[in-house]
PDB file of C-alpha atoms in Angstrom:
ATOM      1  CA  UNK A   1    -151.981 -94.559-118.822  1.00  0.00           C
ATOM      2  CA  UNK A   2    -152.865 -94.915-115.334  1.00  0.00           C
ATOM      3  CA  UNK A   3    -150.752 -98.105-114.659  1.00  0.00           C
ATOM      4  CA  UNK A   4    -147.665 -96.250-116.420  1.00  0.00           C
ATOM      5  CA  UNK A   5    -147.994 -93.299-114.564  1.00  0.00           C
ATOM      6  CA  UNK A   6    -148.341 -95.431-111.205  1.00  0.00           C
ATOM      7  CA  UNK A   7    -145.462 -97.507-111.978  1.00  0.00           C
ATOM      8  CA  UNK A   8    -143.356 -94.318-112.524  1.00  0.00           C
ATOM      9  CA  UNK A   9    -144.180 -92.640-109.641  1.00  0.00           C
ATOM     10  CA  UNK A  10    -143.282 -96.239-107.450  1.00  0.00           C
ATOM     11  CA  UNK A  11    -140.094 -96.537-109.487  1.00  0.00           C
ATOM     12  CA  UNK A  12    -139.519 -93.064-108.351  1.00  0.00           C
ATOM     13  CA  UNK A  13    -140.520 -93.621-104.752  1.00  0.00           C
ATOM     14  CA  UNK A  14    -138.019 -96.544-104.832  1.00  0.00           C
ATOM     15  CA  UNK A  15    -135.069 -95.441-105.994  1.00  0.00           C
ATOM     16  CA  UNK A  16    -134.554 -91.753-104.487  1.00  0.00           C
ATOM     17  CA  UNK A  17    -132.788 -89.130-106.226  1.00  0.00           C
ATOM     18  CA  UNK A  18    -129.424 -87.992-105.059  1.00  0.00           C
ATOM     19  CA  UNK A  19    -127.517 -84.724-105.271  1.00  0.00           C
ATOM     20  CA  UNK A  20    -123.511 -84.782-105.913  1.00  0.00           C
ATOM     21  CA  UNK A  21    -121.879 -84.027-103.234  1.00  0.00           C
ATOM     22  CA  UNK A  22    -118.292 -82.541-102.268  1.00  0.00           C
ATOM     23  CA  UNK A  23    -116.358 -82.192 -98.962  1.00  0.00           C
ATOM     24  CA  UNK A  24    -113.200 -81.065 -97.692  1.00  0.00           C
ATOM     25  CA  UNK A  25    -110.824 -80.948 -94.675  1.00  0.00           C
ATOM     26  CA  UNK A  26    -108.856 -78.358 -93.397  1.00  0.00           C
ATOM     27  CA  UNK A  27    -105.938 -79.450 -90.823  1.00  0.00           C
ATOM     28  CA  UNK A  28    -105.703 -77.202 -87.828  1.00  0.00           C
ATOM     29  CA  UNK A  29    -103.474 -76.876 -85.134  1.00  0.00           C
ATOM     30  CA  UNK A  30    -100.964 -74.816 -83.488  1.00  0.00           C
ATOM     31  CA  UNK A  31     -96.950 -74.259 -82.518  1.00  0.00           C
ATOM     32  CA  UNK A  32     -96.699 -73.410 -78.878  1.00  0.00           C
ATOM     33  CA  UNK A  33     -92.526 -72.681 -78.645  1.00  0.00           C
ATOM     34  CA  UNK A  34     -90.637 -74.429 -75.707  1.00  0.00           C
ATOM     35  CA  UNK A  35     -90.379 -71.672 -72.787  1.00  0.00           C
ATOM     36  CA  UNK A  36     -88.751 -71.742 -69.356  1.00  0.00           C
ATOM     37  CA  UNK A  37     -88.739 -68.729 -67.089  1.00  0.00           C
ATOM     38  CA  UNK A  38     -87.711 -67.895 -63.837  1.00  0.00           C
ATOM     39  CA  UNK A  39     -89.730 -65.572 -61.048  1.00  0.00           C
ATOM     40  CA  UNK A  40     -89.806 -64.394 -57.716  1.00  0.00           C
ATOM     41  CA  UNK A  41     -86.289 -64.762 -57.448  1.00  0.00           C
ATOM     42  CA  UNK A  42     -85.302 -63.466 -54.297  1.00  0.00           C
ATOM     43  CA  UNK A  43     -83.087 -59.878 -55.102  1.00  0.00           C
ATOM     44  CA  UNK A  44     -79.966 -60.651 -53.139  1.00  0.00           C
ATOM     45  CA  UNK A  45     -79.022 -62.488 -49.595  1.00  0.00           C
ATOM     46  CA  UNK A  46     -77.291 -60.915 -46.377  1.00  0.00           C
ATOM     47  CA  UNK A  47     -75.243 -63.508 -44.888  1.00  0.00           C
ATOM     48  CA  UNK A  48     -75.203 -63.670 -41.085  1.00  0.00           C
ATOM     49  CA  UNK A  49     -72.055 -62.945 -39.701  1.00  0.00           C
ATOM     50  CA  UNK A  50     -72.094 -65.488 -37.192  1.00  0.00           C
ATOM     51  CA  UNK A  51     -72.039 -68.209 -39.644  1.00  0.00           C
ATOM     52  CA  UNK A  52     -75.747 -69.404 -39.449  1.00  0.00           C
ATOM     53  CA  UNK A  53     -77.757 -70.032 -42.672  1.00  0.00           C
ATOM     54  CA  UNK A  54     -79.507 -67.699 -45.192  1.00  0.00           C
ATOM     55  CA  UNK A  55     -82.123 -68.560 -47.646  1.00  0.00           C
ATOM     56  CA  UNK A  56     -83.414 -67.213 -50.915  1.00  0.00           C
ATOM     57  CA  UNK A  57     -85.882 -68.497 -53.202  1.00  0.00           C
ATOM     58  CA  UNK A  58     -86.875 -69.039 -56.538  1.00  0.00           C
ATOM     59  CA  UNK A  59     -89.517 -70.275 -58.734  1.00  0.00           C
ATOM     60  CA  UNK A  60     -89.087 -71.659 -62.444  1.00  0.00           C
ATOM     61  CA  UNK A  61     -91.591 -73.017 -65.049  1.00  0.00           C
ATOM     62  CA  UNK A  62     -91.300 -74.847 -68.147  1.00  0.00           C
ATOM     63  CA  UNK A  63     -93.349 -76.252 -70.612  1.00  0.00           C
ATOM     64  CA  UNK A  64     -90.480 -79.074 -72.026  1.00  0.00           C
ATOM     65  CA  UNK A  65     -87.644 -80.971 -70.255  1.00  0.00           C
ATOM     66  CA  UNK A  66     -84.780 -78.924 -69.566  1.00  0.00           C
ATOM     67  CA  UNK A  67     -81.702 -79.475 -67.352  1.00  0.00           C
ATOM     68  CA  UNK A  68     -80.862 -76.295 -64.523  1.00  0.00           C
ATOM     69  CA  UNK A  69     -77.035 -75.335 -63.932  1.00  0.00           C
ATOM     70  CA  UNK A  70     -76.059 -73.653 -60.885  1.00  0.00           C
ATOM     71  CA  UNK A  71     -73.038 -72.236 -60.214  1.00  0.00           C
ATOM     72  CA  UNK A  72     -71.249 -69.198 -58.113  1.00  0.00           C
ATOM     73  CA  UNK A  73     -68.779 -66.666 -59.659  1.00  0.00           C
ATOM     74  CA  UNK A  74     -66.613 -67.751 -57.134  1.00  0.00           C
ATOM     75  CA  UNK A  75     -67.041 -71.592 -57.480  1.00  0.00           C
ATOM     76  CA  UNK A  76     -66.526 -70.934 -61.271  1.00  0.00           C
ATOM     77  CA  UNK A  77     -63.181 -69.171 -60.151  1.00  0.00           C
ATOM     78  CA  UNK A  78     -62.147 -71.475 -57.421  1.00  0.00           C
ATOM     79  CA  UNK A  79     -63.100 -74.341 -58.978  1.00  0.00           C
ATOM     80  CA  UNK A  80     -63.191 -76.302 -55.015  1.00  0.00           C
ATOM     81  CA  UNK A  81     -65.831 -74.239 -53.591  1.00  0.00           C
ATOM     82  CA  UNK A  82     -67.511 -71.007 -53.019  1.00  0.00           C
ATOM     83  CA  UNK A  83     -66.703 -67.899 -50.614  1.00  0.00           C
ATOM     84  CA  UNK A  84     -67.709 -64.349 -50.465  1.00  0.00           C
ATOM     85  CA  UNK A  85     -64.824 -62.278 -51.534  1.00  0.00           C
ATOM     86  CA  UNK A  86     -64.071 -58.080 -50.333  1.00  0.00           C
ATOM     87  CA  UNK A  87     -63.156 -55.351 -52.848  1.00  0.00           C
ATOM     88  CA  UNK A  88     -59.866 -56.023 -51.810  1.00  0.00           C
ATOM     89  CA  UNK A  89     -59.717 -59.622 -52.177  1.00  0.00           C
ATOM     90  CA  UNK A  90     -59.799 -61.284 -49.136  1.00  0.00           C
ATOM     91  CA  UNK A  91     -62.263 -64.348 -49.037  1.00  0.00           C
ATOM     92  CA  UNK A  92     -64.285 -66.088 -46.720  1.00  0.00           C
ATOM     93  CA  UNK A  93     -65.125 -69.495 -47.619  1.00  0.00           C
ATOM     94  CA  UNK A  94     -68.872 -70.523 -47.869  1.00  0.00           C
ATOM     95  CA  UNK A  95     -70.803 -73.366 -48.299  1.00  0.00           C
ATOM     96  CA  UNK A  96     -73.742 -72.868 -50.659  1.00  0.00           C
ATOM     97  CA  UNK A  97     -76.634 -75.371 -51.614  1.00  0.00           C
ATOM     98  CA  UNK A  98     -79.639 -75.387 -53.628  1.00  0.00           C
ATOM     99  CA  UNK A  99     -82.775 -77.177 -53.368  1.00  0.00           C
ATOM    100  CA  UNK A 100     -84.791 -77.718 -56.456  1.00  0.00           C
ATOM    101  CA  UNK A 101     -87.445 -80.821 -56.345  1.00  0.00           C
ATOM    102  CA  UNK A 102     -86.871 -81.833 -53.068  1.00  0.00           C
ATOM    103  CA  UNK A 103     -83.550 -82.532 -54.039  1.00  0.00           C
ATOM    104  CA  UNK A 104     -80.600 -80.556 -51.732  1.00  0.00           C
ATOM    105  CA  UNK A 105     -76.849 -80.163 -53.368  1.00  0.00           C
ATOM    106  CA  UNK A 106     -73.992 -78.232 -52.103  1.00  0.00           C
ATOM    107  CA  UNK A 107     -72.281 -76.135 -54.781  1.00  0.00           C
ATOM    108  CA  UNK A 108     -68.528 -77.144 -55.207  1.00  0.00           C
ATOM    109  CA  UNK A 109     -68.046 -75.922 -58.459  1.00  0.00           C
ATOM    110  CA  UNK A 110     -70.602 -76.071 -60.868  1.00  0.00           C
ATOM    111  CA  UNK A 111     -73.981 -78.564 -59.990  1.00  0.00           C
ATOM    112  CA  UNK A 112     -76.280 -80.093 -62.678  1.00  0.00           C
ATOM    113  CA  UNK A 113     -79.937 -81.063 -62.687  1.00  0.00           C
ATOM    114  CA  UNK A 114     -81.164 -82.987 -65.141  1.00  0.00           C
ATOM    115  CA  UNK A 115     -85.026 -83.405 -65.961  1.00  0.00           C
ATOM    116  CA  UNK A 116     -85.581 -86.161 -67.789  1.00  0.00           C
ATOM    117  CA  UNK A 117     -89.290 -86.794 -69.204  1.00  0.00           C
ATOM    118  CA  UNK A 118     -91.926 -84.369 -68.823  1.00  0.00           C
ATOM    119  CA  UNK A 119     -91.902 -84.674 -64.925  1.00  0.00           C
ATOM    120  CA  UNK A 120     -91.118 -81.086 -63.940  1.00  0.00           C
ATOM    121  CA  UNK A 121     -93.189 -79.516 -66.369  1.00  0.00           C
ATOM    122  CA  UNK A 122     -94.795 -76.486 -64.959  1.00  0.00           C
ATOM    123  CA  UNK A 123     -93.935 -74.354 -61.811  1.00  0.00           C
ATOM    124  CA  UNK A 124     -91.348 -75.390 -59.552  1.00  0.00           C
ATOM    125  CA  UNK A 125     -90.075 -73.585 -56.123  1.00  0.00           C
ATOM    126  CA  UNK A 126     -86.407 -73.965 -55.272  1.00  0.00           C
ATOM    127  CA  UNK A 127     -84.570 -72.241 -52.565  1.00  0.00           C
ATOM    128  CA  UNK A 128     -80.730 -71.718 -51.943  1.00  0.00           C
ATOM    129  CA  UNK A 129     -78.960 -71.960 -48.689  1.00  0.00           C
ATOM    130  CA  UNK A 130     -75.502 -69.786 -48.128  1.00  0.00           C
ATOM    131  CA  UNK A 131     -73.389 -69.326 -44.667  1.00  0.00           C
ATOM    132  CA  UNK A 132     -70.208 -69.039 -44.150  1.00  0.00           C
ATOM    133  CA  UNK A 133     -67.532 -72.387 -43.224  1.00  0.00           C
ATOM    134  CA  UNK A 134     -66.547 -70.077 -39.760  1.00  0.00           C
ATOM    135  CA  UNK A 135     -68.145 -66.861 -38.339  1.00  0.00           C
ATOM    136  CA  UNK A 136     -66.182 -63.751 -38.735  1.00  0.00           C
ATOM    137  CA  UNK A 137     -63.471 -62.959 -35.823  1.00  0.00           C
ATOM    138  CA  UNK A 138     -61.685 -59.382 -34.885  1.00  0.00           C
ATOM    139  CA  UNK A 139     -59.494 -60.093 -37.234  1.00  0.00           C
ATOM    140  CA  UNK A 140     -61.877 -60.480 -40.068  1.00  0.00           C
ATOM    141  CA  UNK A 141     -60.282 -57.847 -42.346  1.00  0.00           C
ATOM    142  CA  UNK A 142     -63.362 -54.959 -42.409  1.00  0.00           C
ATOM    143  CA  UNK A 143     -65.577 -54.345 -45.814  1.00  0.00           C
ATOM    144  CA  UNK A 144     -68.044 -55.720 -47.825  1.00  0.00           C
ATOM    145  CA  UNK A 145     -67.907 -59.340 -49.385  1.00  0.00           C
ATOM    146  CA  UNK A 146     -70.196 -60.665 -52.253  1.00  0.00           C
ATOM    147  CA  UNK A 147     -70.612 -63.580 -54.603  1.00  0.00           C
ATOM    148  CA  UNK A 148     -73.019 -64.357 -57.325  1.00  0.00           C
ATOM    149  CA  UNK A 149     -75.440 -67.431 -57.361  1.00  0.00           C
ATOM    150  CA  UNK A 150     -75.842 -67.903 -61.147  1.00  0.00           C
ATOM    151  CA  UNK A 151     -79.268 -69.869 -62.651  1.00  0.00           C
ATOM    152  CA  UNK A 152     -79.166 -71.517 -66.303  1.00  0.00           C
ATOM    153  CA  UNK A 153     -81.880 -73.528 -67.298  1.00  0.00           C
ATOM    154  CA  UNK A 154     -80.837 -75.397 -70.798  1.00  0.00           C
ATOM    155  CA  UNK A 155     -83.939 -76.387 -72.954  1.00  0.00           C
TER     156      UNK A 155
END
């Protein structure tokens, strides 16, 4: 009896007992949606009379690739180039640039940037440059002029 209770308890000792077992996996993850944005946009531009430059700025930010359109109302309307333009509609022809990635172009009637790959992925500054082609005489015609720098980032 004690030889068959001794060779259980080995047999036992050498073949160990297992539970059953089950497991499971739960994916996880999430979405994030593409975004661009712009901020700190500078709120409008007084262009020297004497036909020296001024500057605004900008910032922009995106999380995908995206390509950035810049135009002017009047280089949409003109279609050759931009001015400032009175109530009464006398112009004064301008030359306006942007800067965005250390790359400066002059705005004839509509400019494209293109980002390819996930280079400009985060914040970016920018800046745009206006003056006008001749500075303002006597006979400048009196009043206010405007024009419209227009931002559209395509993602």
């Amino acid at each position: 009896m004690k030889k068959m209770l001794l060779a259980i308890t080995t047999l036992m000792m050498g073949c160990p007992a297992f539970a059953a077992t089950a497991s499971s996996s739960i994916p996880m993850g999430i979405d994030v949606p593409k975004s661009c944005t712009f901020f700190d946009v500078s709120t409008g531009i007084i262009v020297p009379e004497d036909g020296s430059e001024a500057t605004g700025n900008f910032k922009m930010s995106c999380n995908t690739g995206y390509s950035v359109y810049f135009t002017t109302n009047s280089s949409i309307a003109s279609g050759t180039g931009s001015y400032v333009k009175s109530a009464q509609g006398t112009q004064i022809p301008t030359t306006t640039s942007v800067t965005l990635w250390g790359l400066q172009s002059v705005i004839t009637s509509s400019w494209t940037y293109i980002d390819g790959p996930p280079v400009y992925i985060g914040p970016q500054s920018g800046n745009f440059k206006v003056k006008l082609n001749s500075p303002t005489t006597a006979t400048t015609p009196a009043g206010i002029y405007t024009d419209t720098l227009n931002m559209t980032v395509t993602y």
